[in-house]
Amino acid sequence: MSDLITLSLLETIAGLEKKDFSKAELNQAYLERISELNPKLNVYLEVAKKSDEIPAAIKDLISVKGMKMTCGSKILENYAPPYNATVIERLIRNGVSFLGKTNLDEFAMGSSGENSAYGATKNPWNQGKVTGGSSSGSAAAVAADMCVFALGTDTGGSIRQPAALCGVVGLKPSYGRVSRYGAQAMASSLDQIGPITKTVADARKVLEWISGVDEFDSNVVKTPFKPTELPKDLKGVKVGVPKEYFAQGLEAQVEKVVRAALKELEELGAELVEISLPYTEYAVAVYYILMSSEVSSNLGRYDGIRFGSGRANFGAEAKRRVMLGTFALSSGYFDDYFIKAAKVRTLIKQDFDQAFRECDVIVGPVSPTVAWNLGEKIDDPLTMYLSDIYTIPASLAGIPALSVPCGFSSGLPVGLQILGKYLDEDTILNVGEIYEQATNWRKEKPEL
Amino acid sequence: MKLTKDQVKKVASLANLPVTEQEEELYSKQLSEILDYIDKIEDAAATKEVKPTFNVSMNTNITRPDKVSINLTQEEALSNGSSKGGQFVTRGVFENE
């Protein structure tokens, strides 16, 4: 029965319907896999005592009643949320149960998984490498077949980047597509919950389950997500290739792999169009002002009164961002930093509005490099921040973005990023799935 | 821009963050480097006069029916903090003044 764990979500659902295996066998297979690999990879912070439906993994900053929620922080070491997040309620309604809570950078702040108070998650492809972050455990869980699918959150790339570095599919839905009720707020004008899955079709299915209006998150848009039928090929699809995403800093081998993927899209019928997103170079700076400002406000709740221990227990990165944000919002600096950044955010958004007049999707790398060595960037926050250069612009513009495996460099996975118009997850998922079916990188598995 | 150790101390106190002298030193260096990088937005902001973007969903004034629904019980709401007689226990506000 060991093959069970390699099945995608849709294959698992089909197998259960045909009674090829039972839910008990399915959960048993995953629990065995977890007990075998978790000591080695540090993927789960808590494994559920009971899981008897379709087994999923949940990033440990999304509330699941009956399980602890640490947010990767020492502050919340003993916190147990007394309610379910909206996404959890919706998954339960669709026959999903939870194998456990996955590791992450503290309060979702990090690009490597190393900021967790509970130790870094190891990359299943090479255990000396980082998984990416902040949804480190969720991406590794899917890559190592330790769950059918996982939920992560993405504020500046935290779903897409670990998905890319671990060789799985990750979808950041449009801002306002999925309710965040019950997820720890990091930067509320950017945060989104989304799926990390074995296939693109799985990501579509999970998005269908979790999206839609919720009275507990007033930012959710009324337009429902409605997938259309998958086209045969990419004829008529205009793929924008932003020159700024192939500039200095992009590893040569990663560029080669991504260019080969572009060629493949062309062979599948797509038309490649060169586009420009001129304000890309300011995205990281804008993001670090706005995100930190929102973080400093959202993390104000950790005063040790209603939950958790005191503020002395914040890790180094959390402290750094709270201070940066407090500074950017402080009297005398608010106009120079926060307001200016919010204006440049408009320019970045306009870049995309302009580009989407010439193309249907925008394609480029997710990360300028493959997974790096554990410890390599941890003492240099700025270098770490710059590793998110290709994921941050879409977050600032609020548009949907998909990461799909597109090959390997030195034995480590590379992700292809597909960006879409606001609320047009349908097109990026279709492009991603057609590419995935033509290439089948997803059949490659790490040796564990 | 540079953030001196004294400024770090001030910001930390505004953010209610306990930091050691050693941390003040480290954060002064790291935050200065980050701010030096961030200052580049100056160039972009100067190119065009635009309105700031705070929220891309464009949702405004979203309301829901004002009706009572199942919510946390008092016991659940208090379950993660220290409480006494159905209320949270906090430090006195004026004790540290």
Tab-separated table of N, CA, C and O in Angstrom, chain A residues 31 34 38 41-51 55-72 76-85 87-88 91 97-104 116 118-119 121 134-141 146-147 149-153 182-184:
chain	number	residue	atom	x	y	z
A	31	LEU	N	0.412	8.174	8.177
A	31	LEU	CA	0.952	8.243	9.548
A	31	LEU	C	2.258	7.463	9.659
A	31	LEU	O	3.183	7.885	10.348
A	34	ILE	N	4.924	9.557	8.123
A	34	ILE	CA	5.287	10.661	9.023
A	34	ILE	C	6.199	10.161	10.143
A	34	ILE	O	7.230	10.779	10.438
A	38	ASN	N	9.520	12.203	9.881
A	38	ASN	CA	9.482	13.465	10.624
A	38	ASN	C	10.731	13.725	11.474
A	38	ASN	O	11.201	14.861	11.520
A	41	LEU	N	13.226	15.204	8.936
A	41	LEU	CA	12.929	16.432	8.186
A	41	LEU	C	12.342	17.565	9.033
A	41	LEU	O	12.310	18.715	8.594
A	42	ASN	N	11.812	17.245	10.227
A	42	ASN	CA	11.218	18.276	11.093
A	42	ASN	C	10.091	19.046	10.389
A	42	ASN	O	10.064	20.278	10.386
A	43	VAL	N	9.181	18.291	9.793
A	43	VAL	CA	8.080	18.875	9.023
A	43	VAL	C	6.893	19.234	9.915
A	43	VAL	O	6.359	20.334	9.844
A	44	TYR	N	6.483	18.294	10.760
A	44	TYR	CA	5.313	18.510	11.619
A	44	TYR	C	5.738	18.926	13.020
A	44	TYR	O	6.625	18.326	13.616
A	45	LEU	N	5.062	19.970	13.541
A	45	LEU	CA	5.286	20.360	14.927
A	45	LEU	C	4.386	19.552	15.845
A	45	LEU	O	4.710	19.286	16.987
A	46	GLU	N	3.222	19.177	15.321
A	46	GLU	CA	2.310	18.325	16.076
A	46	GLU	C	1.609	17.394	15.099
A	46	GLU	O	1.159	17.833	14.036
A	47	VAL	N	1.549	16.116	15.446
A	47	VAL	CA	0.833	15.158	14.614
A	47	VAL	C	-0.480	14.836	15.319
A	47	VAL	O	-0.508	14.637	16.536
A	48	ALA	N	-1.566	14.822	14.547
A	48	ALA	CA	-2.891	14.625	15.141
A	48	ALA	C	-3.030	13.230	15.724
A	48	ALA	O	-2.418	12.280	15.254
A	49	LYS	N	-3.850	13.149	16.769
A	49	LYS	CA	-4.108	11.832	17.350
A	49	LYS	C	-5.072	11.061	16.463
A	49	LYS	O	-5.092	9.835	16.445
A	50	LYS	N	-5.871	11.790	15.729
A	50	LYS	CA	-6.901	11.129	14.949
A	50	LYS	C	-7.059	11.840	13.610
A	50	LYS	O	-7.179	13.055	13.551
A	51	SER	N	-7.004	11.072	12.535
A	51	SER	CA	-7.303	11.621	11.213
A	51	SER	C	-7.968	10.502	10.437
A	51	SER	O	-7.390	9.432	10.270
A	55	PRO	N	-6.416	13.023	4.311
A	55	PRO	CA	-5.459	13.631	5.242
A	55	PRO	C	-4.650	14.795	4.670
A	55	PRO	O	-3.895	14.639	3.712
A	56	ALA	N	-4.809	15.957	5.303
A	56	ALA	CA	-4.099	17.163	4.870
A	56	ALA	C	-3.185	17.666	5.979
A	56	ALA	O	-3.350	17.306	7.138
A	57	ALA	N	-2.224	18.513	5.597
A	57	ALA	CA	-1.315	19.136	6.563
A	57	ALA	C	-1.613	20.630	6.597
A	57	ALA	O	-1.886	21.233	5.565
A	58	ILE	N	-1.569	21.229	7.771
A	58	ILE	CA	-1.944	22.638	7.919
A	58	ILE	C	-0.800	23.427	8.535
A	58	ILE	O	-0.273	23.065	9.596
A	59	LYS	N	-0.444	24.512	7.862
A	59	LYS	CA	0.591	25.401	8.396
A	59	LYS	C	0.183	25.846	9.799
A	59	LYS	O	-0.968	26.239	10.015
A	60	ASP	N	1.131	25.824	10.704
A	60	ASP	CA	0.787	26.041	12.107
A	60	ASP	C	0.547	27.501	12.473
A	60	ASP	O	0.916	27.953	13.549
A	61	LEU	N	-0.070	28.258	11.551
A	61	LEU	CA	-0.626	29.538	11.985
A	61	LEU	C	-2.059	29.658	11.530
A	61	LEU	O	-2.643	30.734	11.494
A	62	ILE	N	-2.658	28.494	11.208
A	62	ILE	CA	-4.078	28.440	10.877
A	62	ILE	C	-4.755	27.623	11.985
A	62	ILE	O	-4.309	26.518	12.314
A	63	SER	N	-5.818	28.196	12.554
A	63	SER	CA	-6.433	27.585	13.739
A	63	SER	C	-7.194	26.310	13.418
A	63	SER	O	-8.097	26.306	12.569
A	64	VAL	N	-6.820	25.228	14.111
A	64	VAL	CA	-7.588	23.987	14.073
A	64	VAL	C	-7.946	23.670	15.516
A	64	VAL	O	-7.052	23.483	16.349
A	65	LYS	N	-9.244	23.655	15.791
A	65	LYS	CA	-9.704	23.407	17.162
A	65	LYS	C	-9.224	22.035	17.622
A	65	LYS	O	-9.302	21.065	16.874
A	66	GLY	N	-8.709	21.971	18.819
A	66	GLY	CA	-8.260	20.689	19.357
A	66	GLY	C	-6.769	20.437	19.153
A	66	GLY	O	-6.245	19.437	19.628
A	67	MET	N	-6.107	21.323	18.389
A	67	MET	CA	-4.658	21.181	18.222
A	67	MET	C	-4.004	22.492	18.627
A	67	MET	O	-4.590	23.556	18.489
A	68	LYS	N	-2.770	22.386	19.087
A	68	LYS	CA	-2.059	23.606	19.458
A	68	LYS	C	-1.729	24.427	18.206
A	68	LYS	O	-1.740	23.911	17.092
A	69	MET	N	-1.475	25.704	18.386
A	69	MET	CA	-1.038	26.547	17.272
A	69	MET	C	0.094	27.429	17.769
A	69	MET	O	-0.123	28.384	18.503
A	70	THR	N	1.299	27.093	17.333
A	70	THR	CA	2.465	27.826	17.851
A	70	THR	C	2.871	29.007	16.981
A	70	THR	O	3.600	29.884	17.426
A	71	CYS	N	2.456	29.040	15.713
A	71	CYS	CA	2.937	30.030	14.747
A	71	CYS	C	4.463	29.998	14.649
A	71	CYS	O	5.084	30.986	14.268
A	72	GLY	N	5.076	28.891	15.018
A	72	GLY	CA	6.530	28.792	14.953
A	72	GLY	C	7.219	29.621	16.023
A	72	GLY	O	8.424	29.846	15.956
A	76	LEU	N	3.814	31.365	21.616
A	76	LEU	CA	2.563	30.610	21.577
A	76	LEU	C	2.782	29.110	21.818
A	76	LEU	O	1.982	28.288	21.365
A	77	GLU	N	3.839	28.784	22.532
A	77	GLU	CA	4.193	27.398	22.786
A	77	GLU	C	3.014	26.548	23.270
A	77	GLU	O	2.861	25.399	22.888
A	78	ASN	N	2.168	27.153	24.116
A	78	ASN	CA	1.070	26.370	24.703
A	78	ASN	C	-0.308	26.851	24.260
A	78	ASN	O	-1.308	26.529	24.875
A	79	TYR	N	-0.366	27.641	23.205
A	79	TYR	CA	-1.653	28.202	22.784
A	79	TYR	C	-2.496	27.155	22.050
A	79	TYR	O	-2.010	26.471	21.148
A	80	ALA	N	-3.750	27.040	22.440
A	80	ALA	CA	-4.669	26.113	21.754
A	80	ALA	C	-5.906	26.886	21.322
A	80	ALA	O	-6.703	27.302	22.156
A	81	PRO	N	-6.058	27.146	20.013
A	81	PRO	CA	-7.184	27.970	19.572
A	81	PRO	C	-8.521	27.281	19.868
A	81	PRO	O	-8.670	26.097	19.601
A	82	PRO	N	-9.475	28.015	20.439
A	82	PRO	CA	-10.758	27.403	20.761
A	82	PRO	C	-11.742	27.377	19.585
A	82	PRO	O	-12.926	27.158	19.789
A	83	TYR	N	-11.285	27.617	18.369
A	83	TYR	CA	-12.205	27.616	17.219
A	83	TYR	C	-11.434	27.247	15.960
A	83	TYR	O	-10.207	27.273	15.942
A	84	ASN	N	-12.175	26.911	14.900
A	84	ASN	CA	-11.574	26.591	13.605
A	84	ASN	C	-11.526	27.815	12.704
A	84	ASN	O	-12.480	28.604	12.669
A	85	ALA	N	-10.467	27.936	11.930
A	85	ALA	CA	-10.418	28.946	10.870
A	85	ALA	C	-11.499	28.610	9.840
A	85	ALA	O	-11.918	27.450	9.708
A	87	VAL	N	-11.230	28.411	6.619
A	87	VAL	CA	-10.729	27.424	5.638
A	87	VAL	C	-10.795	26.004	6.202
A	87	VAL	O	-11.051	25.047	5.466
A	88	ILE	N	-10.579	25.867	7.498
A	88	ILE	CA	-10.624	24.541	8.139
A	88	ILE	C	-12.061	24.020	8.132
A	88	ILE	O	-12.322	22.868	7.779
A	91	LEU	N	-12.819	22.844	4.649
A	91	LEU	CA	-12.175	21.563	4.307
A	91	LEU	C	-12.913	20.404	4.969
A	91	LEU	O	-13.155	19.367	4.348
A	97	SER	N	-9.590	15.693	6.690
A	97	SER	CA	-9.189	15.731	8.096
A	97	SER	C	-7.710	16.110	8.156
A	97	SER	O	-7.057	16.224	7.116
A	98	PHE	N	-7.179	16.282	9.360
A	98	PHE	CA	-5.861	16.914	9.480
A	98	PHE	C	-4.845	16.014	10.158
A	98	PHE	O	-5.068	15.546	11.263
A	99	LEU	N	-3.748	15.796	9.446
A	99	LEU	CA	-2.682	14.947	9.969
A	99	LEU	C	-1.870	15.672	11.025
A	99	LEU	O	-1.301	15.052	11.912
A	100	GLY	N	-1.807	16.980	10.892
A	100	GLY	CA	-1.030	17.732	11.871
A	100	GLY	C	-0.735	19.143	11.413
A	100	GLY	O	-1.212	19.588	10.365
A	101	LYS	N	0.041	19.817	12.247
A	101	LYS	CA	0.388	21.214	12.000
A	101	LYS	C	1.858	21.292	11.592
A	101	LYS	O	2.715	20.706	12.239
A	102	THR	N	2.106	22.056	10.530
A	102	THR	CA	3.450	22.055	9.959
A	102	THR	C	4.287	23.257	10.386
A	102	THR	O	3.778	24.342	10.645
A	103	ASN	N	5.577	23.018	10.386
A	103	ASN	CA	6.583	23.993	10.793
A	103	ASN	C	6.581	25.222	9.874
A	103	ASN	O	6.155	25.146	8.716
A	104	LEU	N	7.080	26.324	10.393
A	104	LEU	CA	7.119	27.580	9.627
A	104	LEU	C	8.091	28.541	10.285
A	104	LEU	O	8.448	28.379	11.445
A	116	SER	N	12.043	29.437	12.589
A	116	SER	CA	11.140	28.741	13.505
A	116	SER	C	11.821	28.553	14.852
A	116	SER	O	13.005	28.218	14.920
A	118	TYR	N	11.277	26.201	16.586
A	118	TYR	CA	11.337	24.755	16.768
A	118	TYR	C	12.300	24.084	15.783
A	118	TYR	O	12.179	22.909	15.471
A	119	GLY	N	13.233	24.842	15.268
A	119	GLY	CA	14.251	24.295	14.369
A	119	GLY	C	13.790	24.336	12.923
A	119	GLY	O	12.599	24.341	12.639
A	121	THR	N	13.025	23.225	9.032
A	121	THR	CA	12.631	22.031	8.296
A	121	THR	C	13.730	21.753	7.272
A	121	THR	O	14.309	22.683	6.715
A	134	SER	N	7.862	31.156	4.050
A	134	SER	CA	7.761	30.661	5.412
A	134	SER	C	6.971	29.353	5.547
A	134	SER	O	7.067	28.708	6.583
A	135	SER	N	6.232	28.922	4.509
A	135	SER	CA	5.453	27.679	4.648
A	135	SER	C	6.373	26.478	4.446
A	135	SER	O	6.131	25.611	3.596
A	136	SER	N	7.422	26.396	5.268
A	136	SER	CA	8.471	25.401	5.082
A	136	SER	C	7.957	23.977	5.277
A	136	SER	O	8.173	23.103	4.428
A	137	GLY	N	7.266	23.735	6.370
A	137	GLY	CA	6.786	22.388	6.663
A	137	GLY	C	5.719	21.933	5.678
A	137	GLY	O	5.701	20.769	5.268
A	138	SER	N	4.835	22.852	5.273
A	138	SER	CA	3.761	22.475	4.340
A	138	SER	C	4.343	22.053	2.991
A	138	SER	O	3.900	21.058	2.401
A	139	ALA	N	5.333	22.789	2.486
A	139	ALA	CA	5.933	22.445	1.195
A	139	ALA	C	6.699	21.128	1.292
A	139	ALA	O	6.587	20.251	0.429
A	140	ALA	N	7.463	20.956	2.381
A	140	ALA	CA	8.228	19.722	2.551
A	140	ALA	C	7.292	18.529	2.737
A	140	ALA	O	7.573	17.428	2.249
A	141	ALA	N	6.168	18.727	3.435
A	141	ALA	CA	5.206	17.636	3.667
A	141	ALA	C	4.669	17.105	2.342
A	141	ALA	O	4.533	15.899	2.147
A	146	MET	N	4.178	13.303	2.779
A	146	MET	CA	3.761	13.165	4.180
A	146	MET	C	2.352	13.710	4.396
A	146	MET	O	1.903	13.884	5.541
A	147	CYS	N	1.625	14.021	3.297
A	147	CYS	CA	0.223	14.427	3.348
A	147	CYS	C	-0.288	14.391	1.910
A	147	CYS	O	0.517	14.327	0.979
A	149	PHE	N	-2.268	16.870	0.630
A	149	PHE	CA	-2.029	18.259	0.235
A	149	PHE	C	-1.881	19.084	1.503
A	149	PHE	O	-2.153	18.578	2.607
A	150	ALA	N	-1.464	20.320	1.338
A	150	ALA	CA	-1.270	21.161	2.528
A	150	ALA	C	-1.826	22.555	2.287
A	150	ALA	O	-2.040	22.969	1.141
A	151	LEU	N	-2.069	23.267	3.384
A	151	LEU	CA	-2.384	24.693	3.286
A	151	LEU	C	-1.187	25.488	3.783
A	151	LEU	O	-0.528	25.106	4.758
A	152	GLY	N	-0.916	26.580	3.074
A	152	GLY	CA	0.113	27.510	3.519
A	152	GLY	C	-0.467	28.905	3.520
A	152	GLY	O	-1.651	29.103	3.213
A	153	THR	N	0.343	29.888	3.856
A	153	THR	CA	-0.063	31.281	3.693
A	153	THR	C	1.055	32.006	2.955
A	153	THR	O	2.209	31.600	3.014
A	182	GLY	N	-9.178	33.207	11.351
A	182	GLY	CA	-8.579	32.079	12.057
A	182	GLY	C	-7.121	31.845	11.715
A	182	GLY	O	-6.498	30.935	12.240
A	183	ALA	N	-6.585	32.658	10.804
A	183	ALA	CA	-5.149	32.580	10.518
A	183	ALA	C	-4.478	33.755	11.219
A	183	ALA	O	-5.012	34.864	11.220
A	184	GLN	N	-3.328	33.515	11.805
A	184	GLN	CA	-2.592	34.591	12.467
A	184	GLN	C	-2.275	35.680	11.438
A	184	GLN	O	-1.711	35.394	10.384
